Structures are given as C-alpha cells and as structure tokens.
PDB file of C-alpha atoms in Angstrom:
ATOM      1  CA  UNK A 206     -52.754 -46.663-141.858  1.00 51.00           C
ATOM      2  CA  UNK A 207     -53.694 -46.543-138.329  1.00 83.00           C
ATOM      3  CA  UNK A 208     -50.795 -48.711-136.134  1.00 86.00           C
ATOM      4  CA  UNK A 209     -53.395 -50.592-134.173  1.00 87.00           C
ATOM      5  CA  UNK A 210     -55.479 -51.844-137.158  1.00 88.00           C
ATOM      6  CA  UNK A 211     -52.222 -52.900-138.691  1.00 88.00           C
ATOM      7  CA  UNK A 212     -51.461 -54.968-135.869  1.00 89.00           C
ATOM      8  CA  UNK A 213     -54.922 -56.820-135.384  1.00 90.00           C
ATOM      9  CA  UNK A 214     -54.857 -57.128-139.217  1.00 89.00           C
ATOM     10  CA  UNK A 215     -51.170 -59.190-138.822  1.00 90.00           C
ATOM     11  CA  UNK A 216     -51.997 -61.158-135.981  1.00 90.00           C
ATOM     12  CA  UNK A 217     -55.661 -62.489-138.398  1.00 90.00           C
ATOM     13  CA  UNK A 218     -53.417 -63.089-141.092  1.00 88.00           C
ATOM     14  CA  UNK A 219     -51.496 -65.490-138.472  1.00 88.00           C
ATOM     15  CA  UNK A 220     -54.033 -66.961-136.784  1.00 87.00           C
ATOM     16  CA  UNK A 221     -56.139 -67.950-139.996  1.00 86.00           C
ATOM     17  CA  UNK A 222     -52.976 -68.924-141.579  1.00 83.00           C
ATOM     18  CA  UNK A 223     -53.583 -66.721-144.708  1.00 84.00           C
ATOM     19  CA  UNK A 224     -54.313 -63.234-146.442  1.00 87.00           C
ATOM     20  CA  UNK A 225     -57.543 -64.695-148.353  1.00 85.00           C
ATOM     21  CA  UNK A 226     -58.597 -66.241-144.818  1.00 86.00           C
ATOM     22  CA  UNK A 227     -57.949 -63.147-142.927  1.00 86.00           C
ATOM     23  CA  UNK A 228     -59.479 -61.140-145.488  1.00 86.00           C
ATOM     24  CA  UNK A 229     -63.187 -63.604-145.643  1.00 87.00           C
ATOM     25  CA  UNK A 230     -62.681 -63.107-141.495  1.00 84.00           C
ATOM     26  CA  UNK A 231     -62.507 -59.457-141.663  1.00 85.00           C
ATOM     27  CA  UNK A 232     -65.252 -58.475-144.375  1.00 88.00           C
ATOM     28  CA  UNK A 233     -62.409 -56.916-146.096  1.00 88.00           C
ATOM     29  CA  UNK A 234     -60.087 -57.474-149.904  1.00 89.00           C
ATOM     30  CA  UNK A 235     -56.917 -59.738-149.743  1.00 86.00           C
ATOM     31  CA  UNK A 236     -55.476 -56.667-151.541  1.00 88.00           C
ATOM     32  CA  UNK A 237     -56.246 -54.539-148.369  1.00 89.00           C
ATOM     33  CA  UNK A 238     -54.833 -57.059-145.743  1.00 87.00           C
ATOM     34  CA  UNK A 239     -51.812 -57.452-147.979  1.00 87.00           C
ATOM     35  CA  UNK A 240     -51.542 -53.227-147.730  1.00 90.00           C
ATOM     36  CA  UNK A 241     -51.432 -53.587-143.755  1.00 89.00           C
ATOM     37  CA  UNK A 242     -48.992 -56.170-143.808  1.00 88.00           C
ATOM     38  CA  UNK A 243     -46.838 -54.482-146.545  1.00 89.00           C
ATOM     39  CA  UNK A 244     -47.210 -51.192-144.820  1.00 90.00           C
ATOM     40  CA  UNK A 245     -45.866 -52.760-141.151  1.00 88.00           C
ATOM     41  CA  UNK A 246     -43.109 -54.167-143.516  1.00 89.00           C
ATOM     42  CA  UNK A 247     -42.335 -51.025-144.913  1.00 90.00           C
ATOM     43  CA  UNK A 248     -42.204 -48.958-141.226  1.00 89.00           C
ATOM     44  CA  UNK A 249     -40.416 -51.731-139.548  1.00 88.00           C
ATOM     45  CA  UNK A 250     -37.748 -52.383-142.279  1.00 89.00           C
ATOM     46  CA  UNK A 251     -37.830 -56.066-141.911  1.00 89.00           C
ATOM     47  CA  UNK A 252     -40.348 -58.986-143.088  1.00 90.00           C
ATOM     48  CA  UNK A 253     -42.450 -60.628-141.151  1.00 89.00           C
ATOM     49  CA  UNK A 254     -43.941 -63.293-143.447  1.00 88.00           C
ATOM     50  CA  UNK A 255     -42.737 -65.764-145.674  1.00 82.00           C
ATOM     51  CA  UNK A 256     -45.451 -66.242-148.648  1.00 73.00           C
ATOM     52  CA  UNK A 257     -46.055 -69.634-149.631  1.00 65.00           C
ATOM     53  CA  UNK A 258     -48.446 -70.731-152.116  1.00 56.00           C
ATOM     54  CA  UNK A 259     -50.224 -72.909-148.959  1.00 62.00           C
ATOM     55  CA  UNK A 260     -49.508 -71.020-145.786  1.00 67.00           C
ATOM     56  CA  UNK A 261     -47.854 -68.181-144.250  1.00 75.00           C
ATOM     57  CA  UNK A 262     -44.737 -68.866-141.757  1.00 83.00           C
ATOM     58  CA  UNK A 263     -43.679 -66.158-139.792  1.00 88.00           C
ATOM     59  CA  UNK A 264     -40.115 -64.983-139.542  1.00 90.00           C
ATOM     60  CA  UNK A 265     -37.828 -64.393-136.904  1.00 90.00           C
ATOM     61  CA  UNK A 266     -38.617 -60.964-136.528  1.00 90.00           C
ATOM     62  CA  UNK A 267     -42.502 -61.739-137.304  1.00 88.00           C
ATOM     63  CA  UNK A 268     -43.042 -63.967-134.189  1.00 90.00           C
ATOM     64  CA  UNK A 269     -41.451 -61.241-131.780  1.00 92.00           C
ATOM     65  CA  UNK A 270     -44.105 -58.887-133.185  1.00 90.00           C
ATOM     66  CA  UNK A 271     -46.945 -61.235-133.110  1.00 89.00           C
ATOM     67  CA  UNK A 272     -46.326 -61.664-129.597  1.00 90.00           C
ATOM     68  CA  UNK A 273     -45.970 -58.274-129.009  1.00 89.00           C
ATOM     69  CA  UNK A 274     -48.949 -57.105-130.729  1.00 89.00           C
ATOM     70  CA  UNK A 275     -51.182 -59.978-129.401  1.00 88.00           C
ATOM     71  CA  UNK A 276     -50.462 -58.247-125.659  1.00 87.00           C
ATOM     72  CA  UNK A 277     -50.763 -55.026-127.134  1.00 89.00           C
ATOM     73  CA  UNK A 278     -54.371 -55.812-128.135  1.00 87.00           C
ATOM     74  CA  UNK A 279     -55.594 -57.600-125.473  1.00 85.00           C
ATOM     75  CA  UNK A 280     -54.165 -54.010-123.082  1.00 82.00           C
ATOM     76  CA  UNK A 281     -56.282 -52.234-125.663  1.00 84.00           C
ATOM     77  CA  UNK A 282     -58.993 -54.477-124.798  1.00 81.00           C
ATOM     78  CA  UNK A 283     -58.419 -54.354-121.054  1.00 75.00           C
ATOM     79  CA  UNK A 284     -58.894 -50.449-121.444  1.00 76.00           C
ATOM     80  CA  UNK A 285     -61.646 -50.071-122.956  1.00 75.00           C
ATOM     81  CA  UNK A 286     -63.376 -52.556-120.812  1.00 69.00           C
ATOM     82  CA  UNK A 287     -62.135 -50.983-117.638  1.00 68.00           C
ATOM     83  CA  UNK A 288     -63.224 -47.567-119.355  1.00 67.00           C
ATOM     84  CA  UNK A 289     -66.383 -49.139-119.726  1.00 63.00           C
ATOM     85  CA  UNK A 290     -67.209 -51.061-116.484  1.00 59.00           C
ATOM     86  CA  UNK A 291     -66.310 -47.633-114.474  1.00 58.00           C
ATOM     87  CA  UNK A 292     -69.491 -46.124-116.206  1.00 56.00           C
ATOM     88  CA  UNK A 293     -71.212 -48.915-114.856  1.00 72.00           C
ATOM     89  CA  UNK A 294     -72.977 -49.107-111.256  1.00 80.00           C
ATOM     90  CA  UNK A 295     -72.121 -51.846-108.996  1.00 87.00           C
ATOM     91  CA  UNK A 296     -74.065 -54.886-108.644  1.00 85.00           C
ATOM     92  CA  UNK A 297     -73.245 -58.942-108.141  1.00 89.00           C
ATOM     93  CA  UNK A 298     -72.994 -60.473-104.794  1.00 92.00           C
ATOM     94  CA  UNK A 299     -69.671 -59.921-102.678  1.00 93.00           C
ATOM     95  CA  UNK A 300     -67.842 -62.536-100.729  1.00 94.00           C
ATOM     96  CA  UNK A 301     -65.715 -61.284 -98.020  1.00 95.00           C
ATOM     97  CA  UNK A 302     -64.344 -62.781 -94.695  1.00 95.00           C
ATOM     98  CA  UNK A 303     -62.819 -61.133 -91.805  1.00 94.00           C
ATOM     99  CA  UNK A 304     -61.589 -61.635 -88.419  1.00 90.00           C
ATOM    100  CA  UNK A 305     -64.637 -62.663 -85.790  1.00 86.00           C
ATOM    101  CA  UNK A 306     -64.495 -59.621 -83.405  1.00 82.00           C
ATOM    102  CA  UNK A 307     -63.455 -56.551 -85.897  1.00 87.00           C
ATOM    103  CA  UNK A 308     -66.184 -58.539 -88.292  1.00 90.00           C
ATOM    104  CA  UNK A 309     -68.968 -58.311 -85.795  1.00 86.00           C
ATOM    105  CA  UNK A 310     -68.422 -54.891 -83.986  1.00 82.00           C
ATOM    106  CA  UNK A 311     -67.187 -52.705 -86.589  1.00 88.00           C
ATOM    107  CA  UNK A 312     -66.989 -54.022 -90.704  1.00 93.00           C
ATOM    108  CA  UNK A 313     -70.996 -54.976 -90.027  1.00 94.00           C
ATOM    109  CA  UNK A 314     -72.302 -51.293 -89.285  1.00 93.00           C
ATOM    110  CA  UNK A 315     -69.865 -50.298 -92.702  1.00 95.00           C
ATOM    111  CA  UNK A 316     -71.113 -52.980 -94.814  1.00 96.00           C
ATOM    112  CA  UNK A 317     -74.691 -52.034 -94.024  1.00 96.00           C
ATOM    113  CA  UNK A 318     -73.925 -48.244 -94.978  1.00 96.00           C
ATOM    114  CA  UNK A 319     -72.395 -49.530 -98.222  1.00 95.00           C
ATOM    115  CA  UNK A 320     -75.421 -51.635 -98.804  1.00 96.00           C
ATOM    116  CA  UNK A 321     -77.601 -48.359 -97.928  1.00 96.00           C
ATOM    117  CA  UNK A 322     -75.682 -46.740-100.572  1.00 94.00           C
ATOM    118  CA  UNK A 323     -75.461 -49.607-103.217  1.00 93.00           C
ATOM    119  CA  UNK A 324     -78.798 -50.946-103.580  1.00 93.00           C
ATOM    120  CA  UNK A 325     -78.145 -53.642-106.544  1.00 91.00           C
ATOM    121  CA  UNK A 326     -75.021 -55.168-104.262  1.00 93.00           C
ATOM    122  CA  UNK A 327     -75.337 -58.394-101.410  1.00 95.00           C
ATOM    123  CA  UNK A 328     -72.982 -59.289 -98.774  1.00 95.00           C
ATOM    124  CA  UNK A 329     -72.067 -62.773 -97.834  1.00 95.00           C
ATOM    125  CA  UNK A 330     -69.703 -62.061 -94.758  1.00 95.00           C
ATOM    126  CA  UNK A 331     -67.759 -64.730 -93.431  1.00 94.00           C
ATOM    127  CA  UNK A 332     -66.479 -64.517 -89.540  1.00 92.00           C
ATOM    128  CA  UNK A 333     -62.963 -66.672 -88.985  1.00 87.00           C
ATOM    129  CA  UNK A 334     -60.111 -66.334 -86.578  1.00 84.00           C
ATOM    130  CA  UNK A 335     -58.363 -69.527 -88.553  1.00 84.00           C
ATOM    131  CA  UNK A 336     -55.996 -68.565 -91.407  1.00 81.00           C
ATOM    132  CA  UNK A 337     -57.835 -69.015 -94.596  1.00 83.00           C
ATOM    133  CA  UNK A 338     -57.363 -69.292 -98.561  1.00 85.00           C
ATOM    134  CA  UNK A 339     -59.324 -66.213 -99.836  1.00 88.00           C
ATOM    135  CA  UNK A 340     -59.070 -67.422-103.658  1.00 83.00           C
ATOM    136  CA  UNK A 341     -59.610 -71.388-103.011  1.00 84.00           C
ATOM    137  CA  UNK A 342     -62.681 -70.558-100.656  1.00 88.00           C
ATOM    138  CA  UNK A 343     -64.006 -68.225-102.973  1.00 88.00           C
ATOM    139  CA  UNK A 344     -63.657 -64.682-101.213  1.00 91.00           C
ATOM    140  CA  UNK A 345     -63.326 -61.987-103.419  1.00 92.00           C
ATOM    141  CA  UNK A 346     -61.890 -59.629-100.093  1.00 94.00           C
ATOM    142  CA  UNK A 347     -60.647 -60.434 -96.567  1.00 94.00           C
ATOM    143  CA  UNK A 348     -59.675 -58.362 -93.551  1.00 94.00           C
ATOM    144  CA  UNK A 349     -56.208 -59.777 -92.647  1.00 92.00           C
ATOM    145  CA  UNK A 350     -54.960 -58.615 -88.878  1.00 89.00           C
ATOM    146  CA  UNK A 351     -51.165 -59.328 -88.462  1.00 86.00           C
ATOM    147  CA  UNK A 352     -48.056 -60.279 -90.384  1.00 83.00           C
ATOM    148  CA  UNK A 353     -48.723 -60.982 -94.369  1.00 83.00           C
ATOM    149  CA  UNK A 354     -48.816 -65.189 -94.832  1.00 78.00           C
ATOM    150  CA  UNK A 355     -49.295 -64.670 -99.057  1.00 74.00           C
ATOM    151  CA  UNK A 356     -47.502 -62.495-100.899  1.00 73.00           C
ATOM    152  CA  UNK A 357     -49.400 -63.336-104.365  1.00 84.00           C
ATOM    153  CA  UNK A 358     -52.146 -60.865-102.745  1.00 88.00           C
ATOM    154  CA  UNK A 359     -52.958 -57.847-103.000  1.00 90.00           C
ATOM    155  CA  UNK A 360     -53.116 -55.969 -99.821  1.00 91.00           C
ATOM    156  CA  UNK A 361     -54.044 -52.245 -99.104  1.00 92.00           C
ATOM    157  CA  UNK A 362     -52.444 -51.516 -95.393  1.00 93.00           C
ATOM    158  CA  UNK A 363     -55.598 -50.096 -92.953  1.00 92.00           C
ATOM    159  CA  UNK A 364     -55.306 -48.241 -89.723  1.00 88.00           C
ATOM    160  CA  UNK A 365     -53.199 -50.772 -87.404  1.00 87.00           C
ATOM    161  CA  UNK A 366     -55.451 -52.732 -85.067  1.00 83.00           C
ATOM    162  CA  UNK A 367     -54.818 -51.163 -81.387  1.00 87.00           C
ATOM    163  CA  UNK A 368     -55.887 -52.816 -78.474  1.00 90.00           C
ATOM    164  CA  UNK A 369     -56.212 -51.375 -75.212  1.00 94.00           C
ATOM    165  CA  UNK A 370     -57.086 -51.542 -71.250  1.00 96.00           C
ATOM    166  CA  UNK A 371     -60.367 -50.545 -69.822  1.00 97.00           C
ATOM    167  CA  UNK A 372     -62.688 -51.547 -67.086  1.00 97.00           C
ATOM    168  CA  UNK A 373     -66.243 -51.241 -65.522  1.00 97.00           C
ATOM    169  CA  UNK A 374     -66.620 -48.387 -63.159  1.00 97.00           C
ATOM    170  CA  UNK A 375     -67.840 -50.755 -60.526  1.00 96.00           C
ATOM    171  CA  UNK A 376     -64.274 -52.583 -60.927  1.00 97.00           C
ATOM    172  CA  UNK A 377     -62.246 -49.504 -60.805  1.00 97.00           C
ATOM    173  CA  UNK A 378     -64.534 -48.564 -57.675  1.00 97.00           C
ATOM    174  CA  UNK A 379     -63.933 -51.879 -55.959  1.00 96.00           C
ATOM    175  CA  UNK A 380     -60.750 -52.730 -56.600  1.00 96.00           C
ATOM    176  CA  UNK A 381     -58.800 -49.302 -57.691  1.00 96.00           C
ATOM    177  CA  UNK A 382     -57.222 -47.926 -60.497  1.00 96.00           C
ATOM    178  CA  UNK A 383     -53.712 -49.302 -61.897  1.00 96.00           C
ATOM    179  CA  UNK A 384     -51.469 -46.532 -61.552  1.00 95.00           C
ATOM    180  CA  UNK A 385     -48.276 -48.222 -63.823  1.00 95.00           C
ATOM    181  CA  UNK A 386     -48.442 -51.309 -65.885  1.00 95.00           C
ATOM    182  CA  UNK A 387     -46.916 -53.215 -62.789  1.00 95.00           C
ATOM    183  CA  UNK A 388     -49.560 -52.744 -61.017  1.00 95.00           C
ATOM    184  CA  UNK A 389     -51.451 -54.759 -63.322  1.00 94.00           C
ATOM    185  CA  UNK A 390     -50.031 -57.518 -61.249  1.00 92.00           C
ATOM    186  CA  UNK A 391     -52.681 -57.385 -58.657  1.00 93.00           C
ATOM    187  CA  UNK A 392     -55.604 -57.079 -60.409  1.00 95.00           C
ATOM    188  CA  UNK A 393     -58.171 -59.395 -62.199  1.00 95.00           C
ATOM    189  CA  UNK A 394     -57.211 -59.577 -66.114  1.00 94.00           C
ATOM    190  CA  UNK A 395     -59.677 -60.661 -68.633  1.00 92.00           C
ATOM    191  CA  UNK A 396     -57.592 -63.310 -70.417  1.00 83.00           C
ATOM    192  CA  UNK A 397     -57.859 -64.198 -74.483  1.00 75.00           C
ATOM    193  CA  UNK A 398     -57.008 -67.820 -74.226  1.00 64.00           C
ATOM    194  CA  UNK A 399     -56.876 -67.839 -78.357  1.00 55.00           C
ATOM    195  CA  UNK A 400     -53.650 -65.717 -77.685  1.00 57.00           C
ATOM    196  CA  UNK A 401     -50.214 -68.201 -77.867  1.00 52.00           C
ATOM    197  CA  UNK A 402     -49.314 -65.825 -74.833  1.00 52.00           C
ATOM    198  CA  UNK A 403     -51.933 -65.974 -72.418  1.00 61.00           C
ATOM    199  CA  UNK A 404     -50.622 -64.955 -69.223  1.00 78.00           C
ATOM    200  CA  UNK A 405     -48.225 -62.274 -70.651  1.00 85.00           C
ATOM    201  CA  UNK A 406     -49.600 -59.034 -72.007  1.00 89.00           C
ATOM    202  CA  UNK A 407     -46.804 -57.361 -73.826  1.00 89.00           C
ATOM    203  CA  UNK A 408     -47.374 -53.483 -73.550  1.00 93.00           C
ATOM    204  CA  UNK A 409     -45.795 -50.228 -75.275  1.00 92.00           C
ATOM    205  CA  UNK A 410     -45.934 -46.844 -73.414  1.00 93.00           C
ATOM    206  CA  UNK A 411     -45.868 -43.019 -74.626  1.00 91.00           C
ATOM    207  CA  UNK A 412     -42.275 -42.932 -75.519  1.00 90.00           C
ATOM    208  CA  UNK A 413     -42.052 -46.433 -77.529  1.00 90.00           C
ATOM    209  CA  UNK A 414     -41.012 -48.150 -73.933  1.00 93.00           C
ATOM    210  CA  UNK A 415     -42.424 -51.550 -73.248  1.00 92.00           C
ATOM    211  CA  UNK A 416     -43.351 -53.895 -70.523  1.00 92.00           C
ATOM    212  CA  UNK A 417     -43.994 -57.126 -69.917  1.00 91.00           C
ATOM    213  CA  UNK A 418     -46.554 -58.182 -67.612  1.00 90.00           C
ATOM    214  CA  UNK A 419     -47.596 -61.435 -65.879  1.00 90.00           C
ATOM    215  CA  UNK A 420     -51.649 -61.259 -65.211  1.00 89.00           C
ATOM    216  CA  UNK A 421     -53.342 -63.067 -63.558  1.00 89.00           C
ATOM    217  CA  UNK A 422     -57.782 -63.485 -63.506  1.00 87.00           C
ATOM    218  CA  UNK A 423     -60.309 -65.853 -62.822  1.00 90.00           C
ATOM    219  CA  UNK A 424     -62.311 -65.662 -66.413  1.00 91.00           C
ATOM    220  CA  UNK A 425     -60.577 -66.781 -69.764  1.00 89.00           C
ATOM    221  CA  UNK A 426     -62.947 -67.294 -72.812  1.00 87.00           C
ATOM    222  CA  UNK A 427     -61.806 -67.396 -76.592  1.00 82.00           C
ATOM    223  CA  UNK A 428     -64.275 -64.637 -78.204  1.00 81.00           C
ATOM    224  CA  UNK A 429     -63.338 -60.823 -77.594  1.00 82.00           C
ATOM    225  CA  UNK A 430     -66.647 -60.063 -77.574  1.00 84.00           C
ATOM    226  CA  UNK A 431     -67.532 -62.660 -74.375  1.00 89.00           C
ATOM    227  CA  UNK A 432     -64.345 -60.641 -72.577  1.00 91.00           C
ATOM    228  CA  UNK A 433     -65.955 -57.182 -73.480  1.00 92.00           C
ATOM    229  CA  UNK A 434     -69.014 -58.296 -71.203  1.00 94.00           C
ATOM    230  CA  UNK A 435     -67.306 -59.711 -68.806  1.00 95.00           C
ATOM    231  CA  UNK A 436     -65.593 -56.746 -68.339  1.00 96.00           C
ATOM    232  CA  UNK A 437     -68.968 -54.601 -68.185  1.00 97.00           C
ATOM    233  CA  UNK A 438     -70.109 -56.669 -65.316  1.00 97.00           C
ATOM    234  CA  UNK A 439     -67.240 -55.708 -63.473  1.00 96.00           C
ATOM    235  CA  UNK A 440     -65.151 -59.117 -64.090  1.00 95.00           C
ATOM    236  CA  UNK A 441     -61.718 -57.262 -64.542  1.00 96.00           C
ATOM    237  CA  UNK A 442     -59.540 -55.675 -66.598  1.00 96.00           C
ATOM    238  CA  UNK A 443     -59.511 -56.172 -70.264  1.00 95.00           C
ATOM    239  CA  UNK A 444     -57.026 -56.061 -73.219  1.00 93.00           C
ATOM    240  CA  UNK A 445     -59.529 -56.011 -76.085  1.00 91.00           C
ATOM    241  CA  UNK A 446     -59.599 -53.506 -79.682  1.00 88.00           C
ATOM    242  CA  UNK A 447     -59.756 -49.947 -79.207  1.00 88.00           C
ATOM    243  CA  UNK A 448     -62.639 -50.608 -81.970  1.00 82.00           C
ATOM    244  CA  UNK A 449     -64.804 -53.046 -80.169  1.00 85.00           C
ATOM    245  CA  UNK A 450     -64.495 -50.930 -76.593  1.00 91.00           C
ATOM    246  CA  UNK A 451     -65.105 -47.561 -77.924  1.00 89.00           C
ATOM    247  CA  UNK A 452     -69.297 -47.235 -77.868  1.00 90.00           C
ATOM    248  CA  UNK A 453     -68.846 -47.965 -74.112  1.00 95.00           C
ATOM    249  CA  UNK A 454     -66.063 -45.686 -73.197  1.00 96.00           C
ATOM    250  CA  UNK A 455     -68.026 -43.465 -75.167  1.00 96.00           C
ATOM    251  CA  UNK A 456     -70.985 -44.162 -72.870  1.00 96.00           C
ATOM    252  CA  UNK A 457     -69.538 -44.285 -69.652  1.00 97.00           C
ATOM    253  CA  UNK A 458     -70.429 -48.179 -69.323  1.00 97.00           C
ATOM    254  CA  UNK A 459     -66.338 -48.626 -69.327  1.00 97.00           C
ATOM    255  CA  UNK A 460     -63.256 -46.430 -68.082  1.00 97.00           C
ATOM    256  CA  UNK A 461     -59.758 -46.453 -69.968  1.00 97.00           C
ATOM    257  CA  UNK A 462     -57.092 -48.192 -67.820  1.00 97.00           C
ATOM    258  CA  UNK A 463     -53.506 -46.430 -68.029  1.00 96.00           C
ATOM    259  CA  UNK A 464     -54.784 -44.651 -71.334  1.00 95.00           C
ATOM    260  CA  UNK A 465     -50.986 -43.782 -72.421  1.00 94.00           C
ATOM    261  CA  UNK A 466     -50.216 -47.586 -72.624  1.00 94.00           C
ATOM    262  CA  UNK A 467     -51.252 -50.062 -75.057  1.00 92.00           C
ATOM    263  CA  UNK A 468     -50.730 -53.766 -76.876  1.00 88.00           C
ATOM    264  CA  UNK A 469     -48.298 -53.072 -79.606  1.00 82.00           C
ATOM    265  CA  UNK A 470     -50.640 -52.000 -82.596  1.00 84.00           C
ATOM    266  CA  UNK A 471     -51.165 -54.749 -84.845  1.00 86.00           C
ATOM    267  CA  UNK A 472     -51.057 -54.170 -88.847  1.00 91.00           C
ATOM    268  CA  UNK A 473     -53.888 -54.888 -90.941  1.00 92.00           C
ATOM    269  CA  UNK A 474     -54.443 -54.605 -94.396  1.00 93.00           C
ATOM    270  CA  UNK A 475     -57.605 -55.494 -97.009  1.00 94.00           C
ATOM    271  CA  UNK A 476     -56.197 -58.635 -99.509  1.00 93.00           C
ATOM    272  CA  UNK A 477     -57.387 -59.542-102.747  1.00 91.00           C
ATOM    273  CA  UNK A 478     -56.502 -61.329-105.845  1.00 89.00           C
ATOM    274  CA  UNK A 479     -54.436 -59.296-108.194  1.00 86.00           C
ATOM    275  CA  UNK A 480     -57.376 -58.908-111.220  1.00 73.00           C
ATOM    276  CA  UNK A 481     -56.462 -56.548-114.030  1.00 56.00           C
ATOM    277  CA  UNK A 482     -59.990 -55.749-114.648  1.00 64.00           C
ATOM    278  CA  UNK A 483     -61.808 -55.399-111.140  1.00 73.00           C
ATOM    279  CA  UNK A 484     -65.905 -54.964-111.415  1.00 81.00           C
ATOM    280  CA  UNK A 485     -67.367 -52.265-110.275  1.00 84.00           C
ATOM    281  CA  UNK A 486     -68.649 -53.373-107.557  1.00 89.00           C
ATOM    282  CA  UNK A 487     -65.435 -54.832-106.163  1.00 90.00           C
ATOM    283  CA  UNK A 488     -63.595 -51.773-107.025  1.00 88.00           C
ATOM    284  CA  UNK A 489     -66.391 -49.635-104.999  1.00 91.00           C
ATOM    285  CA  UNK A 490     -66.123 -51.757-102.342  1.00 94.00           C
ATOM    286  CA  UNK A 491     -62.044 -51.476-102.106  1.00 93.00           C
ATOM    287  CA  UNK A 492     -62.557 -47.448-101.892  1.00 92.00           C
ATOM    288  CA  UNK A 493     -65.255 -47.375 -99.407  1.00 95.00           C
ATOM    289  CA  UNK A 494     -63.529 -49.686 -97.160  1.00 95.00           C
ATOM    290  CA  UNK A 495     -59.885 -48.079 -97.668  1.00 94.00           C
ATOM    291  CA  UNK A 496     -61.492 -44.549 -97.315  1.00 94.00           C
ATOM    292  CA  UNK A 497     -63.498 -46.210 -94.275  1.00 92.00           C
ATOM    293  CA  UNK A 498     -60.353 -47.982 -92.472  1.00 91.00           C
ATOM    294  CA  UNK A 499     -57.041 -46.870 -94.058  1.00 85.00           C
TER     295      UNK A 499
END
C-alpha cells in the first residue's frame, strides 16, 4: 500500500479515536483501515495500537510515529501548495517600509516598474528613519540600512549603501576643489544632523585607509534629500548616497568631490518574516527587488 496513505490512514484512526470512526470519516471499510494499520505494523516490526473494545491508545512506538507522520503530512501539504501557488500570478496588496531617502529616490521608480509589470498587485510604502517592528506593524518587507537589530528575520544582503562627496559646479568654481580629505577642513560641509556624529565624517580611501575629518558648514537639516538641494544651489559639500546623487552627476548639475574616497559603505539587506509558504506575490516581489538591488 502506498506509505503516505498509510500514514494519513493512522493518524484518522488516532484522531477519531477508532477504526469504525476513521473508516465512516474516510468513505472507506473498517476492514480496509485495519489493512493500513496492520500493513505499517507489519513493515515497521512493532505495534502501534493497543485495541480496546472502546478506544484505541497508542503505544510507545505509535506516538513517535504519529508525530512523525502528522509533520510528514502537513510537508506534503506545504508542497503541493507551494507547487500550486507558483502557477499562480501575483495579486493582494503589499506592505513594505523603507528608509526615507533610499525610499523616495530610488525603491519608488522600482516599485512603479514592478507595478507596470504586475498589474493585479498595490503598494502601500511606508517612509521611516526610526527603527521599526516589521511583523507587529504589519509589513510584509522592509529595507533595513545598517547592522541587523532582529535575528528572527529573514534578511537577503543588497548592494551596501555607499555614500559619497559631491558639489555644485558653482561651489567648486567659487571656492575650489578639495585636493585630500584634509582639505575638507576649509570648506562648507552639508551636515546630516540625524547622524550621532555630526561634525565628524569618517572616510575610507582606495587602499582601505581612513580618515577622520572635522567639518565644519553653515546649513544642517535632517532629510538627505533637503542636503541634496542645498548642495545644488551651491551651499557646500555634501556626504549623501551614491544612489540619491547619481541623476545629477549624471547631468552635470553636481561634480564628484575626491571620487576615490568615500563614507564606509553601509550594509543593507531586504527582511521578512520567515513564512514556509510565501504568496506569489511576495515571493515576486523578493526576486525583483534582490535581482534589482543585491
């Protein structure tokens, strides 16, 4: 008899408590479930069942194997409804947060491709600098950028946030181009007054080498984005994403600043709850985002 309807046939006769209940259950003769159970019996050399005239009790032996066949069924189950749901095209309504900047300038144009491409799928984004509980608050995904703060995620490592220098050419023209990170010194720095450090930026160079630097500006604001066009009026230097700067270096509107130097790159990584049986649409999500960012 096949192993697996031998095993959904024992753990019936357990949960109804009897063969004749397990039998009315399953549209099937007493005699038959009794076969199943006899031919387990027989292939596993050991009973599993002792028959009463009431009720069934399970043996030593027979509660190891219930439990072992009750998680070998539900995997079954798990399979088959994975095998299924990957046939499936995604749909539902996603809730994802991420930080405000890399959220705004950069996961936004991706999340409208996606949508492009994934007609029967919405996107409730949520922008948040402040550490947040993805599975109490409800998010499905989240963008995390620097160290891990809960391990009972899962998180998929993406390309390590780099941040780098760059100014306006009317800056650069006024007020001359930093030749070393020292020179940093005597220049107007755009300062991130979220950062714990503001008046230190703490640089890494071609080789690995670091510096660290005590700026000094006139304009501090906590948004990146606020610093980015500051920076294209000619306010200073800034220290902002190599995402969020790129259409204007790109364009001319800003110029790199010691290009070989950089804030040590930051890790980030896409977290989610650990769910054996992901929907589609999460799981498409996951890909285009990893494929997108990792």
């Amino acid at each position: 008899m096949d192993k697996l309807a031998g095993m959904a046939m024992f753990v019936r006769v357990v949960d109804e408590g009897s063969f004749a209940a397990a039998a009315e259950t399953s549209q099937v003769s007493a005699t038959m479930v009794a076969k199943h159970i006899r031919t387990i019996e027989q292939r596993l050399g050991a009973r599993l069942l002792h028959r009463t005239t009431r009720r069934h009790q399970l043996t030593e032996v027979g509660k190891l194997y219930y439990e072992r066949c009750k998680t070998v069924l539900a995997e079954v189950e798990l399979a088959e409804a994975a095998a299924s749901e990957l046939q499936s095209a995604p749909r539902g309504r996603l809730r994802l947060v991420a930080p405000v900047s890399f959220g705004t300038q950069t996961l936004v144009p991706a999340l409208v491709e996606y949508l492009h491409q994934n007609l029967d799928v919405s996107v409730d984004l949520a922008l948040d600098n402040n550490p947040y509980d993805l599975i109490g608050e409800g998010y499905e995904l989240g963008i995390q950028i620097g160290a891990l703060t809960n391990t009972g995620l899962v998180a998929r490592p993406l390309k390590p946030y780099r941040r780098i220098l760059a100014a306006s050419p009317d800056y650069l023209a006024r007020c001359g181009r930093p030749e070393s990170p020292e020179d940093l010194a005597n220049h107007m720095c755009l300062g991130h007054s979220y950062w714990r450090l503001q008046g230190l930026w703490h640089l890494v160079g071609p080789e690995g080498e670091t510096r660290e630097i005590a700026i000094k500006g006139r304009f501090t604001t906590n948004q990146g984005g606020a610093l980015r066009v500051a920076a294209l009026h000619g306010a200073g230097i800034v220290l902002q994403p190599e995402l969020l700067l790129a259409a204007d270096l790109d364009a001319g509107r800003l110029e790199a600043v010691l290009p070989l130097w950089s804030y040590k790159p930051t890790p980030m990584h896409l977290v989610y709850a650990p769910d054996r049986r992901p929907t589609a649409m999460l799981r498409s999500v996951i890909d285009f985002l990893v494929a997108r960012f990792g």
